[in-house]
Amino acid sequence: MSEKQQKLVYSIIEFLNQSIQDGTVKADDQESLEVAIQCIGEAFGVDPSNQEQVQKLSVKPATLQSIFDVYIKTRDKVSSAQSSSPASASTSKPNVPSAEDKAQAEKCKQTGNAQMSSKEYDAAIESYNKAVALDPTNPVYYSNRAAAHSSKGDHLAAVGDAEKAISVDSKFVKAYHRLGHAQYSLGDFKAAASAFERGLKLEPSNASLKTGLQNARARIDSDNSDDTVSGTRSGGASGAGGPGLGGMADMLRNLGGSGGPGGGGMPDLASMMNNPQLMAMAQQMAANGGLASLMQNPGVANMMSRVQSGNMPSMEEIMADPSLRQLAEQFGAAAGRR
């Protein structure tokens, strides 16, 4: 038994004896309380009649009652201070970026956009990181970073950033397109369709979202069809997991627009698909494995992924990539021999 515990027990016994003496306890209850005092003293080895113990264990001039009163007053003061603290804290907005931070964040975003245009994706991501750190309340920075991750092929990271953009601003439509594109690229076509649908609820006329939803639903229907799945597995026109001749044809039709001539001096790609000589060349490529080899080209694979998810590249983007330009020129030359 520690001395500190015995001091507490002695103070309790002293308080109970004082309650008997000053009449706090009724006369009928005094005998029972005296028995209780004796039992407590014996249990803790405290004898109030032992003067040596009294001198050792007494906390006078303080008493148990006075110590308790001090505790109650202190607790009430602390509780009062804590209850007033949230009210004052709620009036401040520590997480709101300053005007200077917002301006600096915009500069970082513009730098990132320029780096995206020059395909410096890692540098762009770093620029968007800085923008987010300066102003985490702007969904554009997360959305742009999602685009940079997708351009690198890191679609999981793109999903995370797109969802973060939506959590910051659930009405930011572009984030739903980023999310759908990333999920489509991961092969989660149902999740992609859901993302496109959510975006269309906010902006029903958005053409990119409509195209993305159409492509996602087509892949869902294809996956649900045993015949289509079987044909995809046995067909020689596609590489390992890559799009086949039909996918390439769809891509070229999309690039060709509605029948007018292509940009940058390109021929009408839609009409090219009706050229028997061109189609024979494409079929020969598929038969000898040339199409599968073609899809190993990162530029072609990335363009196909964007087309299938509704994120159509412009003709300027295509012609800026040497490998894609060469592919387009080859098809254009074949079309010219019709």
Short mmCIF file of C-alpha atoms in Angstrom, two decimals, residues 34-281:
data_model
loop_
_atom_site.label_atom_id
_atom_site.label_comp_id
_atom_site.label_asym_id
_atom_site.label_seq_id
_atom_site.Cartn_x
_atom_site.Cartn_y
_atom_site.Cartn_z
CA GLU A 34 -18.90 4.11 11.98
CA VAL A 35 -18.73 0.41 11.08
CA ALA A 36 -17.91 1.35 7.49
CA ILE A 37 -15.12 3.68 8.68
CA GLN A 38 -13.62 0.89 10.75
CA CYS A 39 -13.73 -1.55 7.82
CA ILE A 40 -12.13 0.97 5.45
CA GLY A 41 -9.34 1.71 7.92
CA GLU A 42 -8.57 -1.97 8.46
CA ALA A 43 -8.61 -2.71 4.72
CA PHE A 44 -6.05 0.01 3.96
CA GLY A 45 -4.02 -0.15 7.17
CA VAL A 46 -5.09 3.31 8.36
CA ASP A 47 -5.79 3.94 12.06
CA PRO A 48 -7.09 7.46 12.85
CA SER A 49 -6.32 6.92 16.55
CA ASN A 50 -2.63 6.41 15.81
CA GLN A 51 -1.08 9.89 16.20
CA GLU A 52 2.06 8.90 14.35
CA GLN A 53 -0.05 7.93 11.33
CA VAL A 54 -2.17 11.06 11.67
CA GLN A 55 0.91 13.31 11.45
CA LYS A 56 2.21 11.30 8.50
CA LEU A 57 -1.03 11.05 6.49
CA SER A 58 -2.87 14.28 7.25
CA VAL A 59 -3.06 16.89 4.45
CA LYS A 60 -4.14 19.76 6.71
CA PRO A 61 -4.86 22.59 6.44
CA ALA A 62 -6.51 21.18 3.29
CA THR A 63 -9.41 18.79 3.58
CA LEU A 64 -10.97 16.34 1.16
CA GLN A 65 -13.89 18.74 0.71
CA SER A 66 -11.66 21.73 -0.08
CA ILE A 67 -9.57 19.70 -2.53
CA PHE A 68 -12.75 18.54 -4.27
CA ASP A 69 -14.07 22.11 -4.46
CA VAL A 70 -10.87 23.27 -6.17
CA TYR A 71 -11.16 20.44 -8.70
CA ILE A 72 -14.78 21.30 -9.53
CA LYS A 73 -13.98 24.97 -10.09
CA THR A 74 -10.98 24.14 -12.30
CA ARG A 75 -12.99 21.66 -14.36
CA ASP A 76 -15.78 24.17 -14.92
CA LYS A 77 -13.31 26.81 -16.12
CA VAL A 78 -11.68 24.37 -18.56
CA SER A 79 -15.06 23.22 -19.89
CA SER A 80 -16.15 26.80 -20.41
CA ALA A 81 -12.98 27.61 -22.34
CA GLN A 82 -13.34 24.53 -24.55
CA SER A 83 -16.99 25.23 -25.34
CA SER A 84 -16.18 28.75 -26.52
CA SER A 85 -13.19 27.65 -28.61
CA PRO A 86 -15.10 25.93 -31.49
CA ALA A 87 -17.32 28.98 -31.91
CA SER A 88 -14.36 31.25 -32.42
CA ALA A 89 -12.61 28.71 -34.62
CA SER A 90 -15.65 28.37 -36.85
CA THR A 91 -15.47 32.05 -37.75
CA SER A 92 -12.04 31.58 -39.30
CA LYS A 93 -11.30 29.75 -42.55
CA PRO A 94 -7.76 28.42 -42.30
CA ASN A 95 -8.14 26.13 -45.33
CA VAL A 96 -9.15 28.86 -47.76
CA PRO A 97 -6.17 29.80 -49.96
CA SER A 98 -5.19 33.44 -50.21
CA ALA A 99 -5.53 35.43 -53.42
CA GLU A 100 -1.76 35.25 -53.80
CA ASP A 101 -1.78 31.46 -53.46
CA LYS A 102 -4.56 31.18 -56.04
CA ALA A 103 -2.67 33.35 -58.50
CA GLN A 104 0.48 31.30 -58.04
CA ALA A 105 -1.50 28.08 -58.43
CA GLU A 106 -2.86 29.31 -61.77
CA LYS A 107 0.68 29.96 -62.97
CA CYS A 108 1.63 26.41 -62.01
CA LYS A 109 -1.39 25.09 -63.91
CA GLN A 110 -0.44 27.04 -67.03
CA THR A 111 3.08 25.67 -66.81
CA GLY A 112 1.65 22.17 -66.51
CA ASN A 113 -0.60 22.71 -69.52
CA ALA A 114 2.38 23.80 -71.61
CA GLN A 115 4.31 20.74 -70.48
CA MET A 116 1.37 18.53 -71.44
CA SER A 117 1.41 20.02 -74.94
CA SER A 118 5.08 19.09 -75.27
CA LYS A 119 4.39 15.62 -73.79
CA GLU A 120 6.48 16.27 -70.68
CA TYR A 121 4.02 14.35 -68.55
CA ASP A 122 6.16 13.89 -65.44
CA ALA A 123 6.99 17.59 -65.37
CA ALA A 124 3.32 18.44 -65.90
CA ILE A 125 2.31 16.25 -62.97
CA GLU A 126 4.83 18.03 -60.77
CA SER A 127 3.44 21.41 -61.84
CA TYR A 128 -0.10 20.30 -61.04
CA ASN A 129 1.14 18.99 -57.68
CA LYS A 130 2.34 22.49 -56.87
CA ALA A 131 -0.98 23.97 -57.96
CA VAL A 132 -2.90 21.56 -55.73
CA ALA A 133 -0.66 22.36 -52.76
CA LEU A 134 -1.31 26.07 -53.20
CA ASP A 135 -5.05 25.77 -53.84
CA PRO A 136 -6.61 22.40 -52.98
CA THR A 137 -10.11 23.82 -53.55
CA ASN A 138 -9.83 24.00 -57.35
CA PRO A 139 -11.04 20.82 -59.12
CA VAL A 140 -9.31 21.79 -62.38
CA TYR A 141 -5.88 21.00 -60.95
CA TYR A 142 -6.86 17.45 -59.99
CA SER A 143 -8.59 16.95 -63.34
CA ASN A 144 -5.57 18.14 -65.31
CA ARG A 145 -3.29 15.91 -63.26
CA ALA A 146 -5.62 13.00 -64.04
CA ALA A 147 -5.15 13.74 -67.74
CA ALA A 148 -1.38 13.74 -67.30
CA HIS A 149 -1.50 10.38 -65.51
CA SER A 150 -3.68 8.92 -68.27
CA SER A 151 -1.29 10.20 -70.92
CA LYS A 152 1.48 8.29 -69.12
CA GLY A 153 -0.69 5.18 -69.00
CA ASP A 154 -1.11 5.38 -65.22
CA HIS A 155 -4.88 5.10 -65.30
CA LEU A 156 -5.22 4.07 -61.65
CA ALA A 157 -3.68 7.35 -60.55
CA ALA A 158 -5.95 9.13 -63.03
CA VAL A 159 -9.02 7.55 -61.43
CA GLY A 160 -7.92 8.80 -58.02
CA ASP A 161 -7.39 12.35 -59.22
CA ALA A 162 -10.66 12.43 -61.17
CA GLU A 163 -12.58 11.24 -58.12
CA LYS A 164 -10.83 13.86 -55.99
CA ALA A 165 -11.86 16.57 -58.47
CA ILE A 166 -15.47 15.39 -58.20
CA SER A 167 -15.30 15.40 -54.40
CA VAL A 168 -14.09 19.01 -54.52
CA ASP A 169 -16.80 20.06 -56.99
CA SER A 170 -19.44 17.50 -57.92
CA LYS A 171 -20.66 19.75 -60.76
CA PHE A 172 -17.31 19.88 -62.55
CA VAL A 173 -18.28 17.98 -65.71
CA LYS A 174 -14.82 17.43 -67.17
CA ALA A 175 -13.83 15.34 -64.16
CA TYR A 176 -16.49 12.76 -65.08
CA HIS A 177 -14.98 12.48 -68.55
CA ARG A 178 -11.50 12.03 -67.06
CA LEU A 179 -12.87 9.37 -64.72
CA GLY A 180 -14.72 7.53 -67.47
CA HIS A 181 -11.70 7.58 -69.77
CA ALA A 182 -9.40 6.19 -67.08
CA GLN A 183 -11.83 3.45 -66.07
CA TYR A 184 -12.43 2.53 -69.70
CA SER A 185 -8.68 2.25 -70.23
CA LEU A 186 -8.49 -0.06 -67.20
CA GLY A 187 -11.15 -2.29 -68.77
CA ASP A 188 -13.81 -1.42 -66.19
CA PHE A 189 -16.45 -0.57 -68.78
CA LYS A 190 -19.40 -0.56 -66.37
CA ALA A 191 -17.68 1.95 -64.10
CA ALA A 192 -16.75 3.99 -67.16
CA ALA A 193 -20.36 4.02 -68.35
CA SER A 194 -21.50 5.11 -64.90
CA ALA A 195 -19.02 8.00 -64.90
CA PHE A 196 -20.13 9.17 -68.34
CA GLU A 197 -23.79 8.92 -67.29
CA ARG A 198 -23.17 11.00 -64.18
CA GLY A 199 -21.53 13.66 -66.29
CA LEU A 200 -24.38 13.66 -68.79
CA LYS A 201 -26.88 14.30 -66.01
CA LEU A 202 -25.09 17.59 -65.45
CA GLU A 203 -24.51 18.39 -69.13
CA PRO A 204 -26.81 16.31 -71.37
CA SER A 205 -25.46 17.81 -74.61
CA ASN A 206 -21.77 17.03 -73.95
CA ALA A 207 -20.59 15.23 -77.10
CA SER A 208 -17.47 13.69 -75.54
CA LEU A 209 -19.48 12.17 -72.71
CA LYS A 210 -22.04 10.81 -75.17
CA THR A 211 -19.34 9.20 -77.29
CA GLY A 212 -17.63 7.77 -74.23
CA LEU A 213 -20.89 6.30 -72.95
CA GLN A 214 -21.68 4.81 -76.35
CA ASN A 215 -18.28 3.13 -76.55
CA ALA A 216 -18.47 1.86 -72.97
CA ARG A 217 -21.92 0.37 -73.52
CA ALA A 218 -20.73 -1.26 -76.73
CA ARG A 219 -17.91 -2.95 -74.84
CA ILE A 220 -20.30 -4.06 -72.10
CA ASP A 221 -22.61 -5.59 -74.71
CA SER A 222 -19.63 -7.22 -76.38
CA ASP A 223 -18.42 -8.74 -73.13
CA ASN A 224 -21.89 -10.09 -72.44
CA SER A 225 -22.06 -11.82 -75.82
CA ASP A 226 -20.46 -15.28 -75.89
CA ASP A 227 -20.23 -15.22 -79.65
CA THR A 228 -18.46 -11.89 -79.67
CA VAL A 229 -16.05 -12.97 -76.96
CA SER A 230 -15.28 -16.19 -78.81
CA GLY A 231 -14.73 -14.33 -82.05
CA THR A 232 -12.42 -11.87 -80.36
CA ARG A 233 -10.29 -14.64 -78.89
CA SER A 234 -9.96 -16.58 -82.13
CA GLY A 235 -9.67 -13.67 -84.56
CA GLY A 236 -6.22 -13.10 -86.02
CA ALA A 237 -6.78 -9.41 -86.62
CA SER A 238 -5.99 -8.30 -83.10
CA GLY A 239 -2.84 -8.46 -81.04
CA ALA A 240 -2.64 -9.52 -77.41
CA GLY A 241 -5.37 -7.45 -75.86
CA GLY A 242 -5.17 -4.89 -78.67
CA PRO A 243 -7.93 -3.67 -81.01
CA GLY A 244 -8.47 -5.58 -84.24
CA LEU A 245 -9.15 -4.52 -87.80
CA GLY A 246 -12.68 -3.48 -86.93
CA GLY A 247 -11.38 -1.20 -84.20
CA MET A 248 -8.88 0.35 -86.61
CA ALA A 249 -11.64 0.91 -89.13
CA ASP A 250 -13.82 2.60 -86.52
CA MET A 251 -10.91 4.79 -85.54
CA LEU A 252 -10.31 5.92 -89.12
CA ARG A 253 -14.00 6.56 -89.67
CA ASN A 254 -14.10 8.72 -86.56
CA LEU A 255 -11.05 10.63 -87.69
CA GLY A 256 -12.58 11.18 -91.10
CA GLY A 257 -15.56 13.02 -89.65
CA SER A 258 -18.72 13.23 -91.71
CA GLY A 259 -17.21 12.76 -95.13
CA GLY A 260 -15.25 15.96 -95.67
CA PRO A 261 -11.53 16.05 -96.31
CA GLY A 262 -9.25 15.50 -93.33
CA GLY A 263 -7.21 18.25 -91.68
CA GLY A 264 -3.63 19.03 -92.57
CA GLY A 265 -4.03 18.02 -96.22
CA MET A 266 -5.23 14.54 -95.31
CA PRO A 267 -7.66 12.70 -97.60
CA ASP A 268 -11.20 11.84 -96.56
CA LEU A 269 -10.53 8.98 -94.12
CA ALA A 270 -14.17 7.93 -93.98
CA SER A 271 -14.27 7.28 -97.72
CA MET A 272 -10.92 5.51 -97.46
CA MET A 273 -12.65 2.69 -95.62
CA ASN A 274 -14.76 2.04 -98.72
CA ASN A 275 -11.66 1.60 -100.88
CA PRO A 276 -11.32 -2.17 -101.68
CA GLN A 277 -7.59 -1.82 -102.32
CA LEU A 278 -7.06 -0.15 -98.97
CA MET A 279 -9.12 -2.74 -97.13
CA ALA A 280 -7.21 -5.54 -98.85
CA MET A 281 -3.97 -4.00 -97.63
#
